[in-house]
CSV table of C-alpha atoms and ligand atoms in Angstrom, one decimal:
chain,number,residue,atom,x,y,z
A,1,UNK,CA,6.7,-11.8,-5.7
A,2,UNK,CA,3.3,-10.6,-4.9
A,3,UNK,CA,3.5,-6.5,-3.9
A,4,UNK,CA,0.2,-5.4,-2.0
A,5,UNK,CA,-2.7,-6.1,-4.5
A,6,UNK,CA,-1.5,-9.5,-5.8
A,7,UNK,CA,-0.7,-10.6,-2.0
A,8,UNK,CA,-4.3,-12.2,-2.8
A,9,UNK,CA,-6.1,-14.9,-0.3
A,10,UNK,CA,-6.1,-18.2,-2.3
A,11,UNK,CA,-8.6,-20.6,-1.5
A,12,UNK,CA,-8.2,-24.1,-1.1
A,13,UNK,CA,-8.7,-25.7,-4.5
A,14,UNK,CA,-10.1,-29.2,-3.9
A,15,UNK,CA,-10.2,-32.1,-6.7
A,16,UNK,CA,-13.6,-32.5,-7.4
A,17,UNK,CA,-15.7,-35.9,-5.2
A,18,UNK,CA,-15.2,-38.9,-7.1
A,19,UNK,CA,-15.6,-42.5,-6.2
A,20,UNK,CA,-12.7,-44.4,-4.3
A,21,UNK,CA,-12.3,-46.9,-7.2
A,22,UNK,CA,-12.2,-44.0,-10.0
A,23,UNK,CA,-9.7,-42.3,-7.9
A,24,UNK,CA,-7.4,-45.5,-7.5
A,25,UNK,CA,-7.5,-46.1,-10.9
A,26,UNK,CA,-6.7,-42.5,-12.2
A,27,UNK,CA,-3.7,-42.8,-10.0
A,28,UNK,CA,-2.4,-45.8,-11.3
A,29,UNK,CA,-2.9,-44.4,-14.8
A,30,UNK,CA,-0.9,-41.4,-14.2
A,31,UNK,CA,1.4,-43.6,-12.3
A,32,UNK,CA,2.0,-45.5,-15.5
A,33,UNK,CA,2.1,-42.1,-17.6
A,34,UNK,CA,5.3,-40.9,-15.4
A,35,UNK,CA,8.1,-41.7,-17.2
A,36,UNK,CA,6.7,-42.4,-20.8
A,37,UNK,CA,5.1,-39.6,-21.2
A,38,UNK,CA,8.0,-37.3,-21.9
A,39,UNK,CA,6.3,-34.4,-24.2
A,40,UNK,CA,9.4,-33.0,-26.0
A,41,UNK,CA,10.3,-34.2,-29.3
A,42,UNK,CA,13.5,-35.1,-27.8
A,43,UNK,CA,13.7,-37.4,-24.7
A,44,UNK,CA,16.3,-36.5,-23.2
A,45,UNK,CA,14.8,-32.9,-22.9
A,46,UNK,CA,12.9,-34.8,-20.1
A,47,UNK,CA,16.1,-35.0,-18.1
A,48,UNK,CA,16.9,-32.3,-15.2
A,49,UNK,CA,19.7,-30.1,-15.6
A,50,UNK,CA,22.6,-30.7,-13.8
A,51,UNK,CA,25.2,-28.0,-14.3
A,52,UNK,CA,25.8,-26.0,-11.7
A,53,UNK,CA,26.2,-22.0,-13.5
A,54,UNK,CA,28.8,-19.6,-12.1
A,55,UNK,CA,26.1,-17.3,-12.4
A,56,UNK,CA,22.5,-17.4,-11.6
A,57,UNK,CA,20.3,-15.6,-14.1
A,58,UNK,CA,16.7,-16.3,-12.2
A,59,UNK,CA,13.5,-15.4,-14.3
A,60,UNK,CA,10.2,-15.4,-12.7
A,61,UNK,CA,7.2,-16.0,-15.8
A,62,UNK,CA,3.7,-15.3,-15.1
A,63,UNK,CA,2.3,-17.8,-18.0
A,64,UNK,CA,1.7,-17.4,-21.7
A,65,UNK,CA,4.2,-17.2,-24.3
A,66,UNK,CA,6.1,-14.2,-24.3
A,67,UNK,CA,8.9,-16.3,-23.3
A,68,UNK,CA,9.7,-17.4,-26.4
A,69,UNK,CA,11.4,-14.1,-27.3
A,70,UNK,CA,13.2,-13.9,-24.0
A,71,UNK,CA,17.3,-13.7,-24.5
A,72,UNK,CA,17.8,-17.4,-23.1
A,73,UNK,CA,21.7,-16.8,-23.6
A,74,UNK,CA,21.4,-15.4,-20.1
A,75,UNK,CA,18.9,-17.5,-18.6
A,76,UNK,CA,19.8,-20.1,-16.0
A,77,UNK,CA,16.8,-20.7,-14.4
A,78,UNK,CA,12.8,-20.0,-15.0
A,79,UNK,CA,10.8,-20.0,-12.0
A,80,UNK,CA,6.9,-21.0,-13.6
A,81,UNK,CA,4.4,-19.3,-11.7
A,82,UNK,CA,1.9,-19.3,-14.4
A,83,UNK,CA,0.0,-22.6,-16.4
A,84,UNK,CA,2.3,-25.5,-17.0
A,85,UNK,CA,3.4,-24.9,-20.1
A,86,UNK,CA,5.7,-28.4,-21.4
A,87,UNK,CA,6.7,-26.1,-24.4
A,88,UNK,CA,8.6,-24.1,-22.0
A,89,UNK,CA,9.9,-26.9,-20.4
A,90,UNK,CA,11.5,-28.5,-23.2
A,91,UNK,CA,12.7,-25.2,-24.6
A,92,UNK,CA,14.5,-24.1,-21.1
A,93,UNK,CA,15.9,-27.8,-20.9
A,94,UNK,CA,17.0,-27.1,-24.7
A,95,UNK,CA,18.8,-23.8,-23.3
A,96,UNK,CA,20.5,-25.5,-20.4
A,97,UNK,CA,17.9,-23.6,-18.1
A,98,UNK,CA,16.7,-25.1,-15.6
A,99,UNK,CA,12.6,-24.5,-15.0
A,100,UNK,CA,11.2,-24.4,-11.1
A,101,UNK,CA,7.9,-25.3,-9.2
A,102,UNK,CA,6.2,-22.7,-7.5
A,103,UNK,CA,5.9,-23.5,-4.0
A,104,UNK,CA,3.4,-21.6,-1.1
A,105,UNK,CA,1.4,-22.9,1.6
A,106,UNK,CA,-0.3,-21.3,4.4
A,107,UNK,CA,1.8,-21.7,7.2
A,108,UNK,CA,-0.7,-22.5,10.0
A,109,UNK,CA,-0.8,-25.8,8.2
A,110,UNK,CA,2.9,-26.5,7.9
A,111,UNK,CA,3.6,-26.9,11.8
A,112,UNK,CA,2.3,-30.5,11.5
A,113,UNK,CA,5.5,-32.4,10.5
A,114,UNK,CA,2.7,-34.7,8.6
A,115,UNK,CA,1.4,-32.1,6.8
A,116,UNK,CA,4.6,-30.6,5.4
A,117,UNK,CA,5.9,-34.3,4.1
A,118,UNK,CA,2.7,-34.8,2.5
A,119,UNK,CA,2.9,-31.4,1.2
A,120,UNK,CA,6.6,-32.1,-0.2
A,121,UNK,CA,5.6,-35.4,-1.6
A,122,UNK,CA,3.2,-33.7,-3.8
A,123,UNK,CA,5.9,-31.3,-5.2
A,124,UNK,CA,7.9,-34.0,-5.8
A,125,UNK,CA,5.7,-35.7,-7.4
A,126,UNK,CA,4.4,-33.0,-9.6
A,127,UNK,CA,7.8,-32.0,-10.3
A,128,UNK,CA,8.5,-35.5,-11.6
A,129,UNK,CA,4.9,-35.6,-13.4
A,130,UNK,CA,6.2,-32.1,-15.3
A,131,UNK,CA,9.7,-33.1,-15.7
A,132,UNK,CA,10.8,-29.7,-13.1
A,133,UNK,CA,14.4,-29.3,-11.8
A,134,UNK,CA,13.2,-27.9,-8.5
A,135,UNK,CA,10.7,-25.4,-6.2
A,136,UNK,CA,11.0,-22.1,-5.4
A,137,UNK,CA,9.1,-21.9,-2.3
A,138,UNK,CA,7.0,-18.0,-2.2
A,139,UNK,CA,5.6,-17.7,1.6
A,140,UNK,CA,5.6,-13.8,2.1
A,141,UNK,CA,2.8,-14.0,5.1
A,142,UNK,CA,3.4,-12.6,8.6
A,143,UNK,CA,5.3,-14.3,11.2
A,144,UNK,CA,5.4,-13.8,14.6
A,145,UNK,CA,9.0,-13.8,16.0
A,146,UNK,CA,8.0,-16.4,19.0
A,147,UNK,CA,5.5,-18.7,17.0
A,148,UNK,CA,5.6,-22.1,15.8
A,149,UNK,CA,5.1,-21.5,12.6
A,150,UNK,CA,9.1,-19.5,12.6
A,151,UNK,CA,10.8,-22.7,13.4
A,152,UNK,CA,8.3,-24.9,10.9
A,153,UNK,CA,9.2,-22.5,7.9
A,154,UNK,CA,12.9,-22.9,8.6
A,155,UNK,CA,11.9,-27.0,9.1
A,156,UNK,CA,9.7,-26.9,5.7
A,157,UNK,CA,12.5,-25.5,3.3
A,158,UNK,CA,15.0,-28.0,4.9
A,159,UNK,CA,13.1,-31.3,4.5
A,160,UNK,CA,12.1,-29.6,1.0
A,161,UNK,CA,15.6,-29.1,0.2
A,162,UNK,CA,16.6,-32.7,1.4
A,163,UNK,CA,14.1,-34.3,-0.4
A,164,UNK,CA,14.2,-32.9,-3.9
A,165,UNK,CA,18.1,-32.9,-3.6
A,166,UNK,CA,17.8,-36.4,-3.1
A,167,UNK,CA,15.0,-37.6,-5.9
A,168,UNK,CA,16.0,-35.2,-8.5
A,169,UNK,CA,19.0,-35.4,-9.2
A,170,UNK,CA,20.9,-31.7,-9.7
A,171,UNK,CA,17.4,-30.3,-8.7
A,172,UNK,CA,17.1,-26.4,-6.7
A,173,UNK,CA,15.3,-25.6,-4.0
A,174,UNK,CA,15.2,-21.8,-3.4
A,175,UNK,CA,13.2,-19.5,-1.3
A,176,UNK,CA,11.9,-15.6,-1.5
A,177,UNK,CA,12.6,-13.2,1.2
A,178,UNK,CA,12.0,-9.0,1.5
A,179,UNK,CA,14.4,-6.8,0.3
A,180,UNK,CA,15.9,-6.4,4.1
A,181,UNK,CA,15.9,-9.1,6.8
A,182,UNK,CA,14.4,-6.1,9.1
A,183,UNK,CA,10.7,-7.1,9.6
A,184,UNK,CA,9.5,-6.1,6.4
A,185,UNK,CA,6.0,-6.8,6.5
A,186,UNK,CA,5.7,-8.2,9.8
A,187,UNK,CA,7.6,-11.2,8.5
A,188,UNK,CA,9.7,-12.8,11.3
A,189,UNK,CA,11.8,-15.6,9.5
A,190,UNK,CA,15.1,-17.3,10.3
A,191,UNK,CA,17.3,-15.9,7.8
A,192,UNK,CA,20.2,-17.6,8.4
A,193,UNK,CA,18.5,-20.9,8.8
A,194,UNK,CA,16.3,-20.6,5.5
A,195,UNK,CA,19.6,-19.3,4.0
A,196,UNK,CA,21.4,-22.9,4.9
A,197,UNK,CA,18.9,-25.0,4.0
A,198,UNK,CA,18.3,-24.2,0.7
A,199,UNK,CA,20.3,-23.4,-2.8
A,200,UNK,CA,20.0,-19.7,-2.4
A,201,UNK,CA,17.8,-16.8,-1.4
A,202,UNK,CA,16.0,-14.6,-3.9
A,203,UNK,CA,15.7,-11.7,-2.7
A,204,UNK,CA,13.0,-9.5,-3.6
A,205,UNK,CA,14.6,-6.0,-4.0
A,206,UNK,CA,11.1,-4.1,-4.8
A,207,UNK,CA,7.5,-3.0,-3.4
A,208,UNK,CA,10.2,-1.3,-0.5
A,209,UNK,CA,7.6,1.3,-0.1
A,210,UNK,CA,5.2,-1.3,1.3
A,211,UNK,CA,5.4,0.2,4.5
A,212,UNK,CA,6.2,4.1,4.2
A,213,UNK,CA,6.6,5.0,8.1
A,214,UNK,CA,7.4,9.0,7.0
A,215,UNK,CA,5.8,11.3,5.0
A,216,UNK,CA,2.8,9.7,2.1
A,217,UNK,CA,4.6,10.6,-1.3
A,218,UNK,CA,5.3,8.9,-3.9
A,219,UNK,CA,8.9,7.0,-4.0
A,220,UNK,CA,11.3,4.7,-6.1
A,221,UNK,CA,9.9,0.9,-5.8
A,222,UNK,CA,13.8,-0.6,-5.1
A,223,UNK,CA,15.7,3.1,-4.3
A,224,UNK,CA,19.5,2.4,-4.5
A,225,UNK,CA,20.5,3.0,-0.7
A,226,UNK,CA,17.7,1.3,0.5
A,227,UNK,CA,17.9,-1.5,-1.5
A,228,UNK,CA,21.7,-2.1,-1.0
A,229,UNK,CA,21.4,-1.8,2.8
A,230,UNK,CA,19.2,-4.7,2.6
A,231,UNK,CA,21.5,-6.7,1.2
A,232,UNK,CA,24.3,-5.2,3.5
A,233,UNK,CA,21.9,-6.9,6.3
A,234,UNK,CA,22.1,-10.2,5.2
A,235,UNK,CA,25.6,-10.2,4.7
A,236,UNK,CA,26.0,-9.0,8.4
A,237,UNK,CA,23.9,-11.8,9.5
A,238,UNK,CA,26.8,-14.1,8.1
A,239,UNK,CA,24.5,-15.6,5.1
A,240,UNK,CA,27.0,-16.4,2.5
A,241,UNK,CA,27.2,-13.7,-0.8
A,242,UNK,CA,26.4,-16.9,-2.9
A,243,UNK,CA,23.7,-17.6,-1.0
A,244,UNK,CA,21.7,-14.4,-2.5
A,245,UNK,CA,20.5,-13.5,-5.8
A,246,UNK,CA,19.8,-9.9,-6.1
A,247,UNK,CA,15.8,-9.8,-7.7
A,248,UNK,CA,15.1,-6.4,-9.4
A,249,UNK,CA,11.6,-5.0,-10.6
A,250,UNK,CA,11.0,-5.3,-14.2
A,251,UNK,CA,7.7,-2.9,-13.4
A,252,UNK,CA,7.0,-0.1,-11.8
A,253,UNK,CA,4.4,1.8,-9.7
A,254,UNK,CA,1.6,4.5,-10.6
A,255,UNK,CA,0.7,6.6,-8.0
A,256,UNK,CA,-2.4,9.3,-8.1
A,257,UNK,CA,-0.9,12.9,-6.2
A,258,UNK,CA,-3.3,14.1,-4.4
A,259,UNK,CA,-1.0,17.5,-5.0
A,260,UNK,CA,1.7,17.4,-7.1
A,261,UNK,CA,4.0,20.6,-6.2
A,262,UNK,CA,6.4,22.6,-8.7
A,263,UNK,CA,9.3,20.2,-7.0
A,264,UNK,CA,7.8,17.7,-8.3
A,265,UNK,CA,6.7,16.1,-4.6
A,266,UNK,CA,3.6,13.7,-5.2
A,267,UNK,CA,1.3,13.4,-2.0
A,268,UNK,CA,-0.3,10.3,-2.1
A,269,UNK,CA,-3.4,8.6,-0.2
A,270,UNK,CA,-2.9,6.9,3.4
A,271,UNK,CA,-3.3,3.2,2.6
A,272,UNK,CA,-2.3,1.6,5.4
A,273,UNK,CA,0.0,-1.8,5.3
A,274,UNK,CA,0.6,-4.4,8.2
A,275,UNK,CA,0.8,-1.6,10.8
A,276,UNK,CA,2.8,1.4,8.5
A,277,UNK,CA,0.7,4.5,8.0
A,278,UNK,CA,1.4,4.2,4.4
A,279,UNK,CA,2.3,1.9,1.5
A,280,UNK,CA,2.7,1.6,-2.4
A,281,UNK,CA,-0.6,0.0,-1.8
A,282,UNK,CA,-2.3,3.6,-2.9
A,283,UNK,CA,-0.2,2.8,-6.1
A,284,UNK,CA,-0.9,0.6,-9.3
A,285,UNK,CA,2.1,-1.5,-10.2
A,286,UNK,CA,3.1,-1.2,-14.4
A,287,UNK,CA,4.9,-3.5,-16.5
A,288,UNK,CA,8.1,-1.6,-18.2
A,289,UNK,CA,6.4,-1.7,-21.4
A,290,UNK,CA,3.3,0.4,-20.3
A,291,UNK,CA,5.8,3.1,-18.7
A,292,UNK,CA,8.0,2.7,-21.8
A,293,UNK,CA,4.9,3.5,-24.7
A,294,UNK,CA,3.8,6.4,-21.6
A,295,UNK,CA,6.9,8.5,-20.7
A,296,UNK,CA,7.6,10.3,-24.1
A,297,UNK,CA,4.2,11.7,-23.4
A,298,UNK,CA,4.0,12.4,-20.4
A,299,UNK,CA,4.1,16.3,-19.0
A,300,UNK,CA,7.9,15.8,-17.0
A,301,UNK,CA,9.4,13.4,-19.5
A,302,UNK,CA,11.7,10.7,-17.3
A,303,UNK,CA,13.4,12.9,-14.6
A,304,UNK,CA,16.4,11.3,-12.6
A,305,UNK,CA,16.0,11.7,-8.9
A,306,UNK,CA,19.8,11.4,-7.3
A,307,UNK,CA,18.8,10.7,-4.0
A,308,UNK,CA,16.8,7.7,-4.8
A,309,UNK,CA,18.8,7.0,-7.9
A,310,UNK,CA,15.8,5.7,-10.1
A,311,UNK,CA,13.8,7.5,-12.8
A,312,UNK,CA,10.4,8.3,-12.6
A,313,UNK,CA,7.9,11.1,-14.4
A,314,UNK,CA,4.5,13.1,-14.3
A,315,UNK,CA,1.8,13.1,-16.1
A,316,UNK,CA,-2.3,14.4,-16.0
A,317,UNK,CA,-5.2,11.6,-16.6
A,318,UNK,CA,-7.9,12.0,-18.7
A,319,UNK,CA,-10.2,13.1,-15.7
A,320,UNK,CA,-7.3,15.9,-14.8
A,321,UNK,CA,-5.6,14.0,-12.2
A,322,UNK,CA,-1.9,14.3,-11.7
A,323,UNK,CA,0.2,10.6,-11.8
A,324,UNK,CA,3.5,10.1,-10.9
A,325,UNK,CA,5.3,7.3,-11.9
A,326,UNK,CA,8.5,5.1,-10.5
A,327,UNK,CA,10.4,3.0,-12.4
A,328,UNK,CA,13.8,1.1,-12.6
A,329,UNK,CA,15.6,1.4,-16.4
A,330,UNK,CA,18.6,-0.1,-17.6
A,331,UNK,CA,21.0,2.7,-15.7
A,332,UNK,CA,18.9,2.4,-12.3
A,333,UNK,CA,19.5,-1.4,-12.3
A,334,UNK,CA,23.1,-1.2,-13.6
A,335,UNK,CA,23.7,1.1,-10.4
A,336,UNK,CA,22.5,-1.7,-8.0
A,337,UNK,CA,23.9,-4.8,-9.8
A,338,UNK,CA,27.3,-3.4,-9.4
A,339,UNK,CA,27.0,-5.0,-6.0
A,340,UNK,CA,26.8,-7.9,-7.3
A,341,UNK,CA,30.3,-8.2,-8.4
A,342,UNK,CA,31.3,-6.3,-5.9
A,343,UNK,CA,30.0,-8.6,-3.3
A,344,UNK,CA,30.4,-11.6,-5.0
A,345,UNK,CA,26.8,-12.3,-5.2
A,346,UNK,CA,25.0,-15.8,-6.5
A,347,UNK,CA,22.9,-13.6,-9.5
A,348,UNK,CA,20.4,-11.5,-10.5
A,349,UNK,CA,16.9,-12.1,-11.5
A,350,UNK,CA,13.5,-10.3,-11.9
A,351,UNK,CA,9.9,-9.7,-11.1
A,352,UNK,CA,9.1,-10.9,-14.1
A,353,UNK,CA,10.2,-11.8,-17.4
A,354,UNK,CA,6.7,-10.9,-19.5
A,355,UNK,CA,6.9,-7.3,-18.3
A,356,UNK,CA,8.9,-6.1,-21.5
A,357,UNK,CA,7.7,-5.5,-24.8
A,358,UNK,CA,8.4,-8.4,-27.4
A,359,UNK,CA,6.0,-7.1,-30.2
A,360,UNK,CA,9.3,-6.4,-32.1
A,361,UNK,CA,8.0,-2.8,-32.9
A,362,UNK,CA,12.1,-1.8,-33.7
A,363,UNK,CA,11.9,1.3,-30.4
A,364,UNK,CA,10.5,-1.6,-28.0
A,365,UNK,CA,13.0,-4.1,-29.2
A,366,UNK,CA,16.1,-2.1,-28.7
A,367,UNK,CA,14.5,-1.0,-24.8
A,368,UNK,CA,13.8,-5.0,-24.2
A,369,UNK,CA,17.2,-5.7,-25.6
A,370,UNK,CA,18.7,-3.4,-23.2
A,371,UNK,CA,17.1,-4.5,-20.2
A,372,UNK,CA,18.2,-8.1,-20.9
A,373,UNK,CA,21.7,-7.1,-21.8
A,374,UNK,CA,22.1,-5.7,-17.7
A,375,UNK,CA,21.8,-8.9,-16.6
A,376,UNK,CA,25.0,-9.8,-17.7
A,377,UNK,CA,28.1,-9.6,-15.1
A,378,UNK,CA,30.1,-6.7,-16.0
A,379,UNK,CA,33.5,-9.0,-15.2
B,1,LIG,C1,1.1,-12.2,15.7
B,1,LIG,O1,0.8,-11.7,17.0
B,1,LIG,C2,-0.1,-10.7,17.1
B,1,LIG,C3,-0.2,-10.2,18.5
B,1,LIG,O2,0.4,-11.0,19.4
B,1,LIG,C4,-1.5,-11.3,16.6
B,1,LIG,O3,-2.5,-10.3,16.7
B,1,LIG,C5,-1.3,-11.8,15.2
B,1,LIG,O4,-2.5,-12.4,14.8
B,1,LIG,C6,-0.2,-12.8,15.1
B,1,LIG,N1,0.1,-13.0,13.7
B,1,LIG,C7,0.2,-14.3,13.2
B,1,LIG,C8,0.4,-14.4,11.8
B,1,LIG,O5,0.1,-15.3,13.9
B,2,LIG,C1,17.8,-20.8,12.8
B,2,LIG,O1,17.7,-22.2,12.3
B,2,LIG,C2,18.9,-22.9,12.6
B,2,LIG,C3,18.8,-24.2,11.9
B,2,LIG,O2,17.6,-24.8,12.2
B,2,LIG,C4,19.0,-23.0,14.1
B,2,LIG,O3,20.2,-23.8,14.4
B,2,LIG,C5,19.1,-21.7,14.7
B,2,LIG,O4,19.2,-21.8,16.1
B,2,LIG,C6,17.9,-20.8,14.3
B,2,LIG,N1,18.2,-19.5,14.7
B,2,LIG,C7,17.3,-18.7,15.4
B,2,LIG,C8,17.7,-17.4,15.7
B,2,LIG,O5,16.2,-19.2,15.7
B,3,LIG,C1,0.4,21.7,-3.9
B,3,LIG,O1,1.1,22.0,-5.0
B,3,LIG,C2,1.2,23.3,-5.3
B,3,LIG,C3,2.0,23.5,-6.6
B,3,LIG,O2,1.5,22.7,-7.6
B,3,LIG,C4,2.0,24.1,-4.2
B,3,LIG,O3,2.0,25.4,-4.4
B,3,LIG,C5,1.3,23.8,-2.9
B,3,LIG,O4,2.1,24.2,-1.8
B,3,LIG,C6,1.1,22.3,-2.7
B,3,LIG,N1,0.3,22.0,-1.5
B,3,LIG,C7,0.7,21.2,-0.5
B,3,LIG,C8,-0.2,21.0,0.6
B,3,LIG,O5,1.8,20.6,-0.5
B,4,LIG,C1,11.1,8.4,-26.5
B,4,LIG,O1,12.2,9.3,-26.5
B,4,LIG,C2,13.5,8.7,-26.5
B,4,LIG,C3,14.5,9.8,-26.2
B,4,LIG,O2,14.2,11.0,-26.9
B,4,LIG,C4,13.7,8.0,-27.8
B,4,LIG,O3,14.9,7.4,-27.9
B,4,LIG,C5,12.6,7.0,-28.0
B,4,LIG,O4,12.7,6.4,-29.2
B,4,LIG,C6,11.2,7.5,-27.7
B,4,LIG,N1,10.3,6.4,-27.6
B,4,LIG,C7,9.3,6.2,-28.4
B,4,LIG,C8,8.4,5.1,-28.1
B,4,LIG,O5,9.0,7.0,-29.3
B,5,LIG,C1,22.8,7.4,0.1
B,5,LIG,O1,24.0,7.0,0.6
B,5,LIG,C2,25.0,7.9,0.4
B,5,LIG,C3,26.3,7.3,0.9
B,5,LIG,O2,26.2,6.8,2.1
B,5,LIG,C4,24.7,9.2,1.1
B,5,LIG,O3,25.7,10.2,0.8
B,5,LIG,C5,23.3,9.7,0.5
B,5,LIG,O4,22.9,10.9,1.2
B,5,LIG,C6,22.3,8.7,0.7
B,5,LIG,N1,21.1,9.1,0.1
B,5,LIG,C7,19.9,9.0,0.6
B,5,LIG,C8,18.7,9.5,-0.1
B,5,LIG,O5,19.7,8.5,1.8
């Protein structure tokens, strides 16, 4: 979920002191809350989704409410990483959709088999305080192949799974990996294990030039061959096509050339990443609606590049600086989702839902339109 700049340290948010009898008392009043206090007009909007979809449509929302204009015919699950928004709750319940915790931890802390059950308690609990049908758990830090902390991520997304399965009824427990099981990132997880344990895999098919170990220019964020070889990986490693949900960007990235030449070859700045000489680090990630209001003026208009099968263009900044920027479009993501059928993939889904333009401006709404419409399986 979180390419280079939002990978962001969080700090350990503490309720503030209060005294033990305040604390034991606010307990048992939200104790007493759970339950009755069910905030859709309807009660049974309350009620966790049970069906089980042939076909995942997984939509990650950052918060506020552009999700009210999102096409929630294809929508089967919302993963909230913004506010907790109950209107969106009841309206994704109203849809059939199911709506998802998000889940991260550092994982020094979950090798203490105490620590993760009290940590799962709480997202149980929460999940049943908001009336959510499930986690999806976003680690995305290093691990080291031969630490503890491998075998207590595969542990922590078991006993997660296990217990939500078994005091939410129909609930889904789902977990983020890189767009290749190769080390991206310095992340050594147990694929297959994380794979078994939980509903599915979303598999983040973007930021792939977050360690660029050839030349520093400017590239597609989820190139087709790259991004399919990935998911050739996993399959090799035996992890079940259903198991996998292919995630594609819904944004794309703004690099600064330090020389642009007539081929259209962008030389970007050396921003290193966890140990690669390079990264999309020296980039700033855009929603599709920024690229979409930009392109028409821009000095290239959107080029195709075949080798990389995604569209990108030029243009000069105000100070005189040359941009290039990568994007995905309707055709670059029809291209990869082909695999999906082809495969017999779980899904699709994207980083994330807000990054189109609802204003309902009637150019905007046809582009949003179209990007929803790819979602669809082509069968
Ligand atoms: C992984 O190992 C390297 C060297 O052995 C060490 O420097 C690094 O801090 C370790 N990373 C984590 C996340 O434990
Ligand atoms: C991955 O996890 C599974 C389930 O815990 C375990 O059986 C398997 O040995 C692990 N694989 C590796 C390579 O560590
Ligand atoms: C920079 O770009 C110009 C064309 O705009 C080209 O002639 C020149 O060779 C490029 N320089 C480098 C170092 O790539
Ligand atoms: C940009 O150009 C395309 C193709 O010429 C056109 O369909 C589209 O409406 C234009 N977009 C805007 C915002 O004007
Ligand atoms: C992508 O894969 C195809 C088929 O294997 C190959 O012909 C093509 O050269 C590859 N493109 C890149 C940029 O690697």
């Amino acid at each position: 979920m979180s390419p280079p700049q939002l990978r962001r340290r969080r700090l350990l948010a503490r309720p503030p002191p209060c005294a033990p009898g305040i604390a034991l008392l606010l307990l048992l009043v939200r104790s007493l809350a759970v339950g009755s206090g069910c905030p859709c007009q309807e009660q049974e909007l309350c009620r966790p989704i049970r069906d089980r979809p042939d076909f995942e449509v997984f939509v990650f929302d950052v918060g506020q409410k552009t999700w009210k204009s999102y096409d929630w015919s294809h929508i089967t699950t919302v993963a909230a990483f913004g506010k907790y928004d109950s209107e969106l709750m009841c309206y994704a319940h109203s849809k059939g959709a199911r709506i998802v915790l998000k889940g991260d931890v550092s994982l020094k802390d979950i090798i203490d088999p105490t620590f993760r059950a009290s940590w799962i308690a709480e997202k149980i609990n929460l999940a049943k305080a908001q009336y959510m049908d499930g986690i999806n758990i976003d680690i995305e830090q290093e691990v080291n192949c031969s630490s503890p902390e491998y075998d207590a991520l595969t542990a922590l997304v078991k006993e997660t799974t296990e217990s939500f399965h078994h005091e939410i009824e129909g609930s889904q427990v789902t977990f983020d990996v890189a767009w290749s099981p190769k080390y991206i990132d310095r992340r050594c997880y147990n694929y297959t294990g994380i794979a078994d344990a939980c509903d599915f895999l979303f598999v983040m098919s973007y930021d792939e030039q977050s360690q660029v170990w050839s030349e520093c220019i400017a590239a597609a964020n989820a190139p087709y061959n790259q991004t399919l070889i990935g998911y050739d990986d996993y399959l090799k490693m035996g992890i079940n096509p259903k198991k996998l949900v292919m995630g594609i960007p819904w944004y794309g990235y703004d690099y600064t050339c330090l020389n642009l030449s007539e081929d259209h070859v962008c030389t970007i700045a050396k921003v290193p990443f966890r140990g690669a000489p390079c990264s999309d680090a020296a980039g700033r990630q855009v929603p599709y609606k920024m690229i979409m209001k930009q392109v028409n003026s821009s000095i290239s208009g959107s080029q195709w590049n075949k080798d990389q099968q995604a569209p990108y263009y030029n243009y000069k900044d105000p100070a005189g600086h040359f941009h290039q920027v990568w994007y995905d479009n309707p055709k670059s993501i029809s291209l990869k989702a082909a695999y999906i059928q082809n495969h017999g993939l779980r899904g699709i889904g994207m980083w994330n839902g807000n990054c189109l333009d609802y204003s309902g401006d009637s150019v905007a709404k046809q582009q949003t339109e179209e990007m929803w419409k790819v979602l669809k399986p082509t069968l």
